[in-house]
Amino acid sequence: MEILHVSAECYPYAKAGGLADVVGSLPKYQQQLGHIAKVVIPMHRTKFLYDNEWTVEHKGGFMMGSTHYDYTIIKEKHNKLDFDLYCVDIYGLLDRENIYSYDDDTQRFTAFQIAVVDWLSHWEHRPDTVHVHDHHAGLIPFMMRHCFAYRHLANIPTILTIHNAQYQGWMSWDNTNIIPDWDTWQWGLLDWNMMINPLACAVKCVDRVTTVSPSYMEELTQEANGLEQLFVSERYKCSGILNGIDTVVWDPQTDTYILDNYTITDAGSGKLLNKKKLCKDFMLDDTLPLFIYIGRLVGEKAADLLPQAIRDSLNQLGNKMNFLILGSGDKNVEDQLMYLTGNFAGYYNSKIGYNEKLAHQMYAGADFILMPSRVEPCGLNQMYALRYGTIPLVRSTGGLKDTVTDIGEPNGFGIRFNFANIWDITYSIHRAVELYDDQERLTAIRKQIMQIDNSWEKSAEQYINLYTSIQKK
Ligand code: GLC
């Protein structure tokens, strides 16, 4: 089977969040299962672009509104990622340093999608499935069915994976002219609440919708940033498939980013060495339990609660633990987190920004990871942490609920709490400190979690079964 994945991000080319990790690893596992998986993303100006060799695969052009754009599809020459990676270059629109957050994102991502569909319409053969990820690729299934120039692609089965339904790509109806000539009888497919909504449009147009965990699918019918009713009515074609992790990239035994490699047998001493280094770098006390947070500092992840929860924990429990934070996002949260360093030097530190290497070192050196997310469609960090023997403290939501069992349950190994509030977080930190004091139990749990299999094998197969079920005769 041949699958074309369309996404805004793909690790290691361009990463803003977990979407990149998934799009950079799922295709690899699909290839291992004997299929052909290709990925196409916009040509962002990243280091990976300049560090690698590219061949020109196709050149074309299209009208967007009254402007003509030329596009070029380039392909990474040496199959470095174990699957074919293609990028769409549109001069002036896509060749930028950041992935998102430009004023003309609507035009940029619409142009990206038109170029992909236009390229696809020039293929000599057809892929068996077009798999779009999140709203940045959400108009593609519509274009393949209802834009006059591309209707010959209508028979190709399509699937949408939702990594995050909070962002939907809304655009006002003034933008209808940027979508290539389309059948206006179908306007209802583009519309949600008087706006063009690419995510909602994809849900309506594709053959199957998946979310990145089963619990998140359930939650979307209750809370989906305005799309709840849509998920109720389209429920019949939706299902949740839990993400996996790339166990080659995330392996404490071979990880080249960390100081001391370790396995289940020497996890105690291995983690301690990594912890000592980390604590030295960030002026922390390596005899205390180390809690980390890694990720975007945004409301969805409840990062706004961190400063107060950390302050309360350190005050109430009398400096019995250390915290280290890595991430970037809301300016206000960033400022508060930096400010804390002055108050709790020696027990708390933070690094504002994105740093893949430091993230690996933190998973390896920490005892606990905090994930109080308000919304967590899947969450990969808890799975990375488990593999590195770091115990997760998570709010019971989405994929966190599907991957972490509380230590109060039979065979439990993590700490779960119900509400994203200061009290629940500090109470969980309290429970973790107690667990840390019981070194024997801690060691046993560490061994247990490092053996949990969260690899892609099973989920990659589930996707293949889904593609198979929608092949048209
Ligand atoms: C998004 C979600 C996260 C998920 C990731 C990969 O970043 O917020 O929960 O793990 O996508 O699917």
Tab-separated table of C-alpha atoms and ligand atoms in Angstrom:
chain	number	residue	atom	x	y	z
A	1	MET	CA	0.000	0.000	0.000
A	2	GLU	CA	1.204	3.501	-0.756
A	3	ILE	CA	0.392	6.283	1.683
A	4	LEU	CA	1.021	10.007	1.351
A	5	HIS	CA	1.183	11.850	4.700
A	6	VAL	CA	0.606	15.599	4.555
A	7	SER	CA	1.671	17.690	7.528
A	8	ALA	CA	3.074	21.069	8.581
A	9	GLU	CA	5.857	19.458	10.645
A	10	CYS	CA	8.117	16.432	10.487
A	11	TYR	CA	10.981	15.609	12.842
A	12	PRO	CA	13.928	16.142	12.391
A	13	TYR	CA	13.228	18.594	9.554
A	14	ALA	CA	10.909	20.920	11.465
A	15	LYS	CA	9.422	20.511	14.915
A	16	ALA	CA	7.134	22.667	17.030
A	17	GLY	CA	5.518	19.841	18.986
A	18	GLY	CA	4.518	16.191	19.106
A	19	LEU	CA	2.993	16.325	15.617
A	20	ALA	CA	6.526	16.384	14.210
A	21	ASP	CA	7.555	13.330	16.222
A	22	VAL	CA	4.582	11.353	14.983
A	23	VAL	CA	4.950	12.335	11.329
A	24	GLY	CA	8.685	11.643	11.579
A	25	SER	CA	8.232	8.145	12.972
A	26	LEU	CA	4.908	6.567	11.950
A	27	PRO	CA	5.904	6.403	8.237
A	28	LYS	CA	9.137	4.674	9.166
A	29	TYR	CA	7.212	1.903	10.884
A	30	GLN	CA	4.748	1.669	8.014
A	31	GLN	CA	7.708	1.145	5.703
A	32	GLN	CA	8.961	-1.592	8.017
A	33	LEU	CA	5.599	-3.296	7.645
A	34	GLY	CA	6.261	-3.459	3.909
A	35	HIS	CA	4.335	-0.408	2.717
A	36	ILE	CA	5.426	2.758	0.956
A	37	ALA	CA	4.917	5.792	3.157
A	38	LYS	CA	5.792	9.258	1.886
A	39	VAL	CA	5.658	12.557	3.727
A	40	VAL	CA	5.165	16.026	2.306
A	41	ILE	CA	5.628	19.240	4.320
A	42	PRO	CA	6.204	22.919	3.516
A	43	MET	CA	9.811	23.863	2.771
A	44	HIS	CA	10.635	25.699	6.006
A	45	ARG	CA	14.095	27.215	6.225
A	46	THR	CA	15.582	24.949	8.860
A	47	LYS	CA	19.037	23.522	9.449
A	48	PHE	CA	17.924	20.166	8.058
A	49	LEU	CA	17.154	21.818	4.727
A	50	TYR	CA	20.679	23.206	4.404
A	51	ASP	CA	22.437	20.147	5.822
A	52	ASN	CA	20.974	17.742	3.290
A	53	GLU	CA	20.885	17.181	-0.427
A	54	TRP	CA	17.694	17.541	-2.412
A	55	THR	CA	16.492	16.635	-5.863
A	56	VAL	CA	13.752	18.393	-7.777
A	57	GLU	CA	10.771	16.090	-8.135
A	58	HIS	CA	8.201	18.306	-9.797
A	59	LYS	CA	7.560	21.888	-10.786
A	60	GLY	CA	4.162	23.444	-11.274
A	61	GLY	CA	2.017	26.499	-10.774
A	62	PHE	CA	-1.444	27.507	-9.657
A	63	MET	CA	-3.632	30.543	-9.163
A	64	MET	CA	-4.553	31.538	-5.644
A	65	GLY	CA	-7.100	34.324	-5.854
A	66	SER	CA	-5.724	36.600	-8.512
A	67	THR	CA	-2.075	35.722	-7.901
A	68	HIS	CA	-0.094	33.104	-9.763
A	69	TYR	CA	2.342	31.015	-7.722
A	70	ASP	CA	5.027	28.680	-8.957
A	71	TYR	CA	5.890	25.777	-6.737
A	72	THR	CA	8.643	23.191	-6.629
A	73	ILE	CA	8.498	19.818	-4.953
A	74	ILE	CA	11.900	18.725	-3.719
A	75	LYS	CA	12.856	15.369	-2.292
A	76	GLU	CA	15.554	14.482	0.222
A	77	LYS	CA	18.095	12.584	-1.810
A	78	HIS	CA	19.496	9.901	0.474
A	79	ASN	CA	16.436	8.557	2.248
A	80	LYS	CA	17.901	9.653	5.577
A	81	LEU	CA	14.639	9.235	7.448
A	82	ASP	CA	13.926	5.751	6.048
A	83	PHE	CA	11.004	7.122	4.057
A	84	ASP	CA	10.716	9.635	1.217
A	85	LEU	CA	10.474	13.184	2.497
A	86	TYR	CA	9.175	15.846	0.096
A	87	CYS	CA	8.975	19.585	0.651
A	88	VAL	CA	6.891	22.171	-1.130
A	89	ASP	CA	8.779	25.320	-1.992
A	90	ILE	CA	6.722	28.365	-2.814
A	91	TYR	CA	8.943	31.377	-3.123
A	92	GLY	CA	8.044	34.118	-0.657
A	93	LEU	CA	5.370	32.089	1.130
A	94	LEU	CA	6.811	28.904	2.584
A	95	ASP	CA	10.539	29.475	2.665
A	96	ARG	CA	10.604	30.967	6.151
A	97	GLU	CA	12.375	30.222	9.400
A	98	ASN	CA	9.393	29.506	11.609
A	99	ILE	CA	6.705	26.934	11.009
A	100	TYR	CA	3.772	29.033	12.231
A	101	SER	CA	2.688	32.412	13.537
A	102	TYR	CA	2.957	34.610	10.481
A	103	ASP	CA	0.159	37.047	9.653
A	104	ASP	CA	-0.354	35.360	6.310
A	105	ASP	CA	-0.560	31.781	7.642
A	106	THR	CA	-3.980	31.390	6.013
A	107	GLN	CA	-2.503	32.113	2.580
A	108	ARG	CA	0.654	30.126	3.301
A	109	PHE	CA	-1.062	26.912	4.335
A	110	THR	CA	-3.772	27.183	1.698
A	111	ALA	CA	-1.068	27.568	-0.956
A	112	PHE	CA	0.801	24.598	0.512
A	113	GLN	CA	-2.323	22.463	0.229
A	114	ILE	CA	-3.112	23.564	-3.319
A	115	ALA	CA	0.454	22.716	-4.347
A	116	VAL	CA	0.204	19.254	-2.788
A	117	VAL	CA	-3.083	18.497	-4.532
A	118	ASP	CA	-1.783	19.906	-7.811
A	119	TRP	CA	1.362	17.774	-7.560
A	120	LEU	CA	-0.751	14.720	-6.733
A	121	SER	CA	-2.870	15.349	-9.809
A	122	HIS	CA	0.297	15.008	-11.916
A	123	TRP	CA	1.331	11.629	-10.509
A	124	GLU	CA	1.297	8.862	-13.070
A	125	HIS	CA	-0.189	6.526	-10.512
A	126	ARG	CA	-2.379	7.257	-7.506
A	127	PRO	CA	-1.381	6.645	-3.885
A	128	ASP	CA	-3.755	4.278	-2.085
A	129	THR	CA	-4.457	6.701	0.730
A	130	VAL	CA	-3.888	10.361	1.457
A	131	HIS	CA	-3.399	10.817	5.183
A	132	VAL	CA	-3.726	14.428	6.349
A	133	HIS	CA	-2.649	15.658	9.780
A	134	ASP	CA	-4.395	18.503	11.641
A	135	HIS	CA	-5.981	21.578	10.108
A	136	HIS	CA	-2.961	22.679	8.048
A	137	ALA	CA	-3.780	19.880	5.639
A	138	GLY	CA	-7.526	19.882	6.334
A	139	LEU	CA	-8.711	21.394	3.058
A	140	ILE	CA	-7.027	18.746	0.946
A	141	PRO	CA	-9.828	16.140	1.115
A	142	PHE	CA	-12.306	18.858	0.084
A	143	MET	CA	-10.090	20.032	-2.790
A	144	MET	CA	-9.746	16.442	-4.021
A	145	ARG	CA	-13.494	16.084	-4.218
A	146	HIS	CA	-14.981	19.460	-4.925
A	147	CYS	CA	-12.442	21.658	-6.720
A	148	PHE	CA	-13.164	21.275	-10.436
A	149	ALA	CA	-9.526	20.937	-11.437
A	150	TYR	CA	-8.848	18.086	-9.030
A	151	ARG	CA	-12.037	16.049	-9.007
A	152	HIS	CA	-10.312	13.165	-10.735
A	153	LEU	CA	-8.630	12.531	-7.363
A	154	ALA	CA	-11.992	12.086	-5.638
A	155	ASN	CA	-11.693	8.313	-5.480
A	156	ILE	CA	-8.520	8.242	-3.436
A	157	PRO	CA	-9.435	7.335	0.145
A	158	THR	CA	-8.526	9.984	2.696
A	159	ILE	CA	-7.954	9.946	6.405
A	160	LEU	CA	-7.524	12.735	8.926
A	161	THR	CA	-5.572	12.391	12.150
A	162	ILE	CA	-6.341	14.980	14.789
A	163	HIS	CA	-3.373	15.760	16.993
A	164	ASN	CA	-4.977	18.833	18.426
A	165	ALA	CA	-8.537	20.031	17.861
A	166	GLN	CA	-8.021	23.332	19.677
A	167	TYR	CA	-6.590	24.871	16.517
A	168	GLN	CA	-8.861	24.658	13.499
A	169	GLY	CA	-7.457	27.053	10.915
A	170	TRP	CA	-10.537	29.310	10.887
A	171	MET	CA	-10.778	31.810	8.057
A	172	SER	CA	-13.487	34.267	7.163
A	173	TRP	CA	-15.739	33.686	4.172
A	174	ASP	CA	-13.897	36.540	2.401
A	175	ASN	CA	-11.277	33.933	1.664
A	176	THR	CA	-13.393	31.693	-0.570
A	177	ASN	CA	-11.558	32.923	-3.632
A	178	ILE	CA	-8.223	31.536	-2.434
A	179	ILE	CA	-9.575	28.001	-2.703
A	180	PRO	CA	-9.287	26.816	-6.323
A	181	ASP	CA	-12.613	26.963	-8.227
A	182	TRP	CA	-14.973	24.778	-6.269
A	183	ASP	CA	-18.509	23.539	-6.421
A	184	THR	CA	-20.427	26.186	-4.473
A	185	TRP	CA	-23.272	23.745	-3.781
A	186	GLN	CA	-20.816	22.233	-1.314
A	187	TRP	CA	-20.303	25.370	0.771
A	188	GLY	CA	-21.756	23.592	3.815
A	189	LEU	CA	-18.686	21.341	3.909
A	190	LEU	CA	-16.394	24.321	4.346
A	191	ASP	CA	-18.567	26.089	6.886
A	192	TRP	CA	-18.770	25.872	10.647
A	193	ASN	CA	-20.465	28.708	12.501
A	194	MET	CA	-20.191	31.145	9.613
A	195	MET	CA	-16.475	30.644	9.161
A	196	ILE	CA	-14.462	28.456	6.822
A	197	ASN	CA	-13.148	25.828	9.205
A	198	PRO	CA	-10.463	23.561	7.668
A	199	LEU	CA	-10.473	21.083	10.553
A	200	ALA	CA	-14.261	20.712	10.543
A	201	CYS	CA	-14.184	20.497	6.757
A	202	ALA	CA	-11.706	17.625	6.910
A	203	VAL	CA	-13.837	15.785	9.477
A	204	LYS	CA	-16.797	16.065	7.117
A	205	CYS	CA	-14.948	15.112	3.927
A	206	VAL	CA	-12.588	12.264	4.857
A	207	ASP	CA	-13.397	8.568	4.904
A	208	ARG	CA	-12.045	8.104	8.426
A	209	VAL	CA	-11.006	10.339	11.319
A	210	THR	CA	-8.582	9.248	13.986
A	211	THR	CA	-7.480	10.948	17.164
A	212	VAL	CA	-4.141	10.174	18.755
A	213	SER	CA	-5.646	8.338	21.729
A	214	PRO	CA	-8.997	6.607	22.369
A	215	SER	CA	-9.857	8.763	25.404
A	216	TYR	CA	-9.328	11.965	23.420
A	217	MET	CA	-11.891	10.762	20.894
A	218	GLU	CA	-14.452	10.388	23.688
A	219	GLU	CA	-13.580	13.796	25.093
A	220	LEU	CA	-14.049	15.572	21.760
A	221	THR	CA	-17.775	14.891	21.827
A	222	GLN	CA	-17.859	16.883	25.104
A	223	GLU	CA	-15.178	19.521	24.556
A	224	ALA	CA	-13.746	20.324	21.149
A	225	ASN	CA	-13.449	24.095	21.003
A	226	GLY	CA	-16.855	24.423	19.359
A	227	LEU	CA	-16.876	21.227	17.270
A	228	GLU	CA	-18.544	18.944	19.847
A	229	GLN	CA	-21.737	18.465	17.805
A	230	LEU	CA	-19.720	17.665	14.716
A	231	PHE	CA	-17.929	14.859	16.549
A	232	VAL	CA	-21.232	13.545	17.856
A	233	SER	CA	-22.726	13.374	14.375
A	234	GLU	CA	-19.592	12.010	12.673
A	235	ARG	CA	-18.853	9.586	15.503
A	236	TYR	CA	-19.441	6.565	13.226
A	237	LYS	CA	-16.259	7.176	11.267
A	238	CYS	CA	-14.038	8.270	14.142
A	239	SER	CA	-11.704	6.186	16.276
A	240	GLY	CA	-8.699	6.647	18.513
A	241	ILE	CA	-5.313	5.099	17.763
A	242	LEU	CA	-2.699	5.666	20.422
A	243	ASN	CA	0.567	7.174	19.215
A	244	GLY	CA	3.736	5.212	19.606
A	245	ILE	CA	7.251	6.487	20.178
A	246	ASP	CA	10.345	5.999	18.116
A	247	THR	CA	12.222	3.539	20.300
A	248	VAL	CA	15.398	3.948	18.290
A	249	VAL	CA	15.619	7.701	18.851
A	250	TRP	CA	14.418	7.348	22.455
A	251	ASP	CA	16.629	4.703	23.979
A	252	PRO	CA	18.675	5.368	27.126
A	253	GLN	CA	21.014	2.571	26.093
A	254	THR	CA	22.151	4.265	22.877
A	255	ASP	CA	21.112	7.914	23.263
A	256	THR	CA	24.100	10.022	22.214
A	257	TYR	CA	22.749	13.158	23.877
A	258	ILE	CA	23.066	11.816	27.403
A	259	LEU	CA	26.183	11.593	29.541
A	260	ASP	CA	25.831	8.030	30.721
A	261	ASN	CA	23.927	5.350	28.822
A	262	TYR	CA	22.008	2.839	30.894
A	263	THR	CA	19.651	-0.124	30.729
A	264	ILE	CA	17.086	-1.583	33.093
A	265	THR	CA	19.809	-3.376	35.045
A	266	ASP	CA	21.928	-0.331	35.804
A	267	ALA	CA	19.196	2.319	35.688
A	268	GLY	CA	19.806	3.351	39.297
A	269	SER	CA	23.453	4.281	38.828
A	270	GLY	CA	22.991	5.430	35.216
A	271	LYS	CA	20.231	7.840	36.045
A	272	LEU	CA	22.156	9.134	39.032
A	273	LEU	CA	25.169	10.046	36.915
A	274	ASN	CA	22.950	11.891	34.462
A	275	LYS	CA	21.184	13.599	37.350
A	276	LYS	CA	24.457	14.760	38.889
A	277	LYS	CA	25.519	16.339	35.618
A	278	LEU	CA	22.160	18.003	35.105
A	279	CYS	CA	22.036	19.290	38.683
A	280	LYS	CA	25.550	20.645	38.360
A	281	ASP	CA	24.668	22.465	35.143
A	282	PHE	CA	21.574	24.009	36.718
A	283	MET	CA	22.889	24.487	40.271
A	284	LEU	CA	20.455	22.034	41.858
A	285	ASP	CA	20.883	19.571	44.710
A	286	ASP	CA	21.276	16.060	43.328
A	287	THR	CA	20.347	14.383	46.620
A	288	LEU	CA	16.753	15.578	46.297
A	289	PRO	CA	14.033	14.217	43.997
A	290	LEU	CA	14.151	16.060	40.682
A	291	PHE	CA	10.877	17.056	38.989
A	292	ILE	CA	10.918	18.263	35.408
A	293	TYR	CA	8.498	19.837	32.969
A	294	ILE	CA	9.248	19.828	29.250
A	295	GLY	CA	7.043	21.419	26.630
A	296	ARG	CA	5.127	24.376	25.406
A	297	LEU	CA	4.294	26.890	28.112
A	298	VAL	CA	0.643	27.324	27.187
A	299	GLY	CA	-2.765	27.088	28.834
A	300	GLU	CA	-3.569	23.737	27.232
A	301	LYS	CA	-0.639	22.212	29.073
A	302	ALA	CA	-1.645	24.108	32.261
A	303	ALA	CA	1.830	25.648	32.305
A	304	ASP	CA	0.305	28.781	33.857
A	305	LEU	CA	-0.190	26.776	37.061
A	306	LEU	CA	3.433	25.756	37.341
A	307	PRO	CA	4.911	28.863	39.013
A	308	GLN	CA	2.405	28.810	41.877
A	309	ALA	CA	2.450	25.019	42.244
A	310	ILE	CA	6.245	25.065	42.455
A	311	ARG	CA	6.266	27.935	44.924
A	312	ASP	CA	3.662	26.251	47.144
A	313	SER	CA	5.412	22.882	47.035
A	314	LEU	CA	8.771	24.343	47.974
A	315	ASN	CA	7.254	26.446	50.749
A	316	GLN	CA	4.987	23.748	52.171
A	317	LEU	CA	7.340	20.814	51.972
A	318	GLY	CA	10.348	22.761	53.092
A	319	ASN	CA	12.562	22.497	50.032
A	320	LYS	CA	12.443	18.733	49.819
A	321	MET	CA	12.654	18.635	46.048
A	322	ASN	CA	14.125	20.276	42.942
A	323	PHE	CA	12.435	21.510	39.793
A	324	LEU	CA	13.792	22.077	36.314
A	325	ILE	CA	11.641	23.497	33.518
A	326	LEU	CA	12.313	23.515	29.778
A	327	GLY	CA	9.983	25.168	27.337
A	328	SER	CA	8.711	28.306	25.705
A	329	GLY	CA	5.331	29.846	25.025
A	330	ASP	CA	3.260	32.474	26.803
A	331	LYS	CA	5.469	35.408	27.632
A	332	ASN	CA	3.809	35.923	30.983
A	333	VAL	CA	4.437	32.313	32.060
A	334	GLU	CA	8.014	32.494	30.776
A	335	ASP	CA	8.613	35.627	32.857
A	336	GLN	CA	7.130	34.127	36.000
A	337	LEU	CA	9.183	30.986	35.596
A	338	MET	CA	12.382	32.967	35.145
A	339	TYR	CA	11.541	35.149	38.124
A	340	LEU	CA	11.237	32.078	40.387
A	341	THR	CA	14.933	31.324	39.955
A	342	GLY	CA	15.757	34.320	42.128
A	343	ASN	CA	13.500	33.124	44.940
A	344	PHE	CA	14.452	29.468	44.957
A	345	ALA	CA	18.029	29.321	43.720
A	346	GLY	CA	19.480	25.895	44.379
A	347	TYR	CA	16.065	24.227	44.223
A	348	TYR	CA	14.607	25.520	41.028
A	349	ASN	CA	15.820	26.469	37.597
A	350	SER	CA	14.459	26.909	34.101
A	351	LYS	CA	15.606	27.125	30.526
A	352	ILE	CA	13.313	29.053	28.238
A	353	GLY	CA	13.422	27.775	24.685
A	354	TYR	CA	13.391	24.571	22.687
A	355	ASN	CA	16.354	22.256	23.106
A	356	GLU	CA	16.139	18.660	21.947
A	357	LYS	CA	19.449	17.651	23.497
A	358	LEU	CA	18.649	19.068	26.913
A	359	ALA	CA	15.240	17.388	26.766
A	360	HIS	CA	16.936	13.991	26.391
A	361	GLN	CA	19.279	14.791	29.275
A	362	MET	CA	16.338	15.757	31.436
A	363	TYR	CA	14.417	12.544	30.759
A	364	ALA	CA	17.553	10.638	31.674
A	365	GLY	CA	18.447	12.605	34.815
A	366	ALA	CA	15.040	13.298	36.353
A	367	ASP	CA	13.049	11.275	38.857
A	368	PHE	CA	9.614	12.634	37.965
A	369	ILE	CA	7.963	14.479	35.088
A	370	LEU	CA	5.008	16.830	35.544
A	371	MET	CA	2.191	16.886	32.972
A	372	PRO	CA	-0.818	18.702	34.429
A	373	SER	CA	-2.354	19.294	30.956
A	374	ARG	CA	-5.879	20.648	30.631
A	375	VAL	CA	-5.996	19.036	27.186
A	376	GLU	CA	-3.663	16.248	26.085
A	377	PRO	CA	-4.690	14.450	22.889
A	378	CYS	CA	-1.961	11.877	23.378
A	379	GLY	CA	1.162	13.240	24.980
A	380	LEU	CA	4.487	11.748	24.052
A	381	ASN	CA	6.583	13.102	26.917
A	382	GLN	CA	5.138	10.676	29.444
A	383	MET	CA	6.068	7.813	27.100
A	384	TYR	CA	9.609	9.116	26.605
A	385	ALA	CA	9.881	9.522	30.373
A	386	LEU	CA	8.716	5.960	31.023
A	387	ARG	CA	11.344	4.605	28.697
A	388	TYR	CA	14.012	6.540	30.590
A	389	GLY	CA	12.727	5.351	33.975
A	390	THR	CA	11.248	8.708	34.944
A	391	ILE	CA	7.896	8.530	36.726
A	392	PRO	CA	5.048	10.621	35.271
A	393	LEU	CA	2.659	12.800	37.301
A	394	VAL	CA	-0.274	13.406	34.993
A	395	ARG	CA	-3.765	14.794	34.948
A	396	SER	CA	-6.283	12.110	33.972
A	397	THR	CA	-7.075	13.294	30.495
A	398	GLY	CA	-6.753	12.101	26.880
A	399	GLY	CA	-3.706	10.032	26.130
A	400	LEU	CA	-2.290	10.563	29.628
A	401	LYS	CA	-5.220	8.571	30.953
A	402	ASP	CA	-4.609	5.849	28.371
A	403	THR	CA	-0.901	5.434	29.128
A	404	VAL	CA	-0.437	6.007	32.874
A	405	THR	CA	-1.877	3.975	35.784
A	406	ASP	CA	-1.796	5.365	39.303
A	407	ILE	CA	0.413	3.728	41.937
A	408	GLY	CA	-2.746	3.199	43.987
A	409	GLU	CA	-4.047	0.753	41.326
A	410	PRO	CA	-2.858	-2.827	40.787
A	411	ASN	CA	0.437	-2.691	38.867
A	412	GLY	CA	0.253	1.106	38.891
A	413	PHE	CA	3.408	3.057	38.161
A	414	GLY	CA	2.556	6.744	37.905
A	415	ILE	CA	0.693	9.434	39.763
A	416	ARG	CA	-2.630	10.623	38.405
A	417	PHE	CA	-4.854	13.487	39.464
A	418	ASN	CA	-8.210	14.744	38.282
A	419	PHE	CA	-8.057	18.501	38.142
A	420	ALA	CA	-5.723	21.030	36.604
A	421	ASN	CA	-5.455	23.139	39.743
A	422	ILE	CA	-2.705	24.087	42.175
A	423	TRP	CA	-4.022	21.859	44.928
A	424	ASP	CA	-4.087	18.666	42.846
A	425	ILE	CA	-0.632	19.338	41.467
A	426	THR	CA	0.988	20.044	44.835
A	427	TYR	CA	-0.738	17.053	46.403
A	428	SER	CA	0.643	14.839	43.613
A	429	ILE	CA	4.117	16.251	44.138
A	430	HIS	CA	3.687	15.379	47.781
A	431	ARG	CA	2.808	11.791	46.881
A	432	ALA	CA	5.841	11.615	44.614
A	433	VAL	CA	8.175	12.813	47.369
A	434	GLU	CA	6.796	10.062	49.595
A	435	LEU	CA	7.424	7.529	46.887
A	436	TYR	CA	10.967	8.815	46.487
A	437	ASP	CA	11.578	8.234	50.187
A	438	ASP	CA	10.738	4.563	49.626
A	439	GLN	CA	13.781	3.801	47.468
A	440	GLU	CA	12.997	0.113	47.166
A	441	ARG	CA	9.581	0.769	45.678
A	442	LEU	CA	10.978	3.512	43.479
A	443	THR	CA	13.576	1.143	42.041
A	444	ALA	CA	10.955	-1.518	41.353
A	445	ILE	CA	8.687	0.963	39.587
A	446	ARG	CA	11.594	2.275	37.553
A	447	LYS	CA	12.335	-1.233	36.330
A	448	GLN	CA	8.674	-1.804	35.555
A	449	ILE	CA	8.177	1.366	33.513
A	450	MET	CA	11.317	0.944	31.447
A	451	GLN	CA	9.819	-2.293	30.143
A	452	ILE	CA	6.500	-0.851	29.028
A	453	ASP	CA	6.125	-1.220	25.277
A	454	ASN	CA	4.883	2.042	23.770
A	455	SER	CA	6.553	1.450	20.413
A	456	TRP	CA	4.825	2.090	17.105
A	457	GLU	CA	4.488	-1.529	15.985
A	458	LYS	CA	0.911	-2.055	17.136
A	459	SER	CA	-0.420	1.367	16.191
A	460	ALA	CA	1.279	1.397	12.783
A	461	GLU	CA	-0.576	-1.810	12.041
A	462	GLN	CA	-3.882	-0.332	13.213
A	463	TYR	CA	-3.480	2.489	10.702
A	464	ILE	CA	-2.787	0.004	7.925
A	465	ASN	CA	-5.957	-1.895	8.819
A	466	LEU	CA	-7.893	1.347	8.692
A	467	TYR	CA	-6.487	2.242	5.251
A	468	THR	CA	-7.366	-1.231	4.033
A	469	SER	CA	-10.937	-0.885	5.240
A	470	ILE	CA	-11.526	2.237	3.130
A	471	GLN	CA	-10.031	1.101	-0.164
A	472	LYS	CA	-12.627	1.550	-2.869
A	473	LYS	CA	-13.322	-1.376	-5.154
B	1	GLC	C1	-0.161	17.368	19.769
B	1	GLC	C2	-0.890	17.025	21.071
B	1	GLC	C3	-0.174	15.942	21.851
B	1	GLC	C4	0.146	14.771	20.943
B	1	GLC	C5	0.910	15.235	19.703
B	1	GLC	C6	1.213	14.110	18.736
B	1	GLC	O1	1.018	18.045	20.051
B	1	GLC	O2	-1.050	18.178	21.876
B	1	GLC	O3	-0.948	15.497	22.934
B	1	GLC	O4	0.905	13.816	21.624
B	1	GLC	O5	0.148	16.198	19.020
B	1	GLC	O6	0.080	13.462	18.264
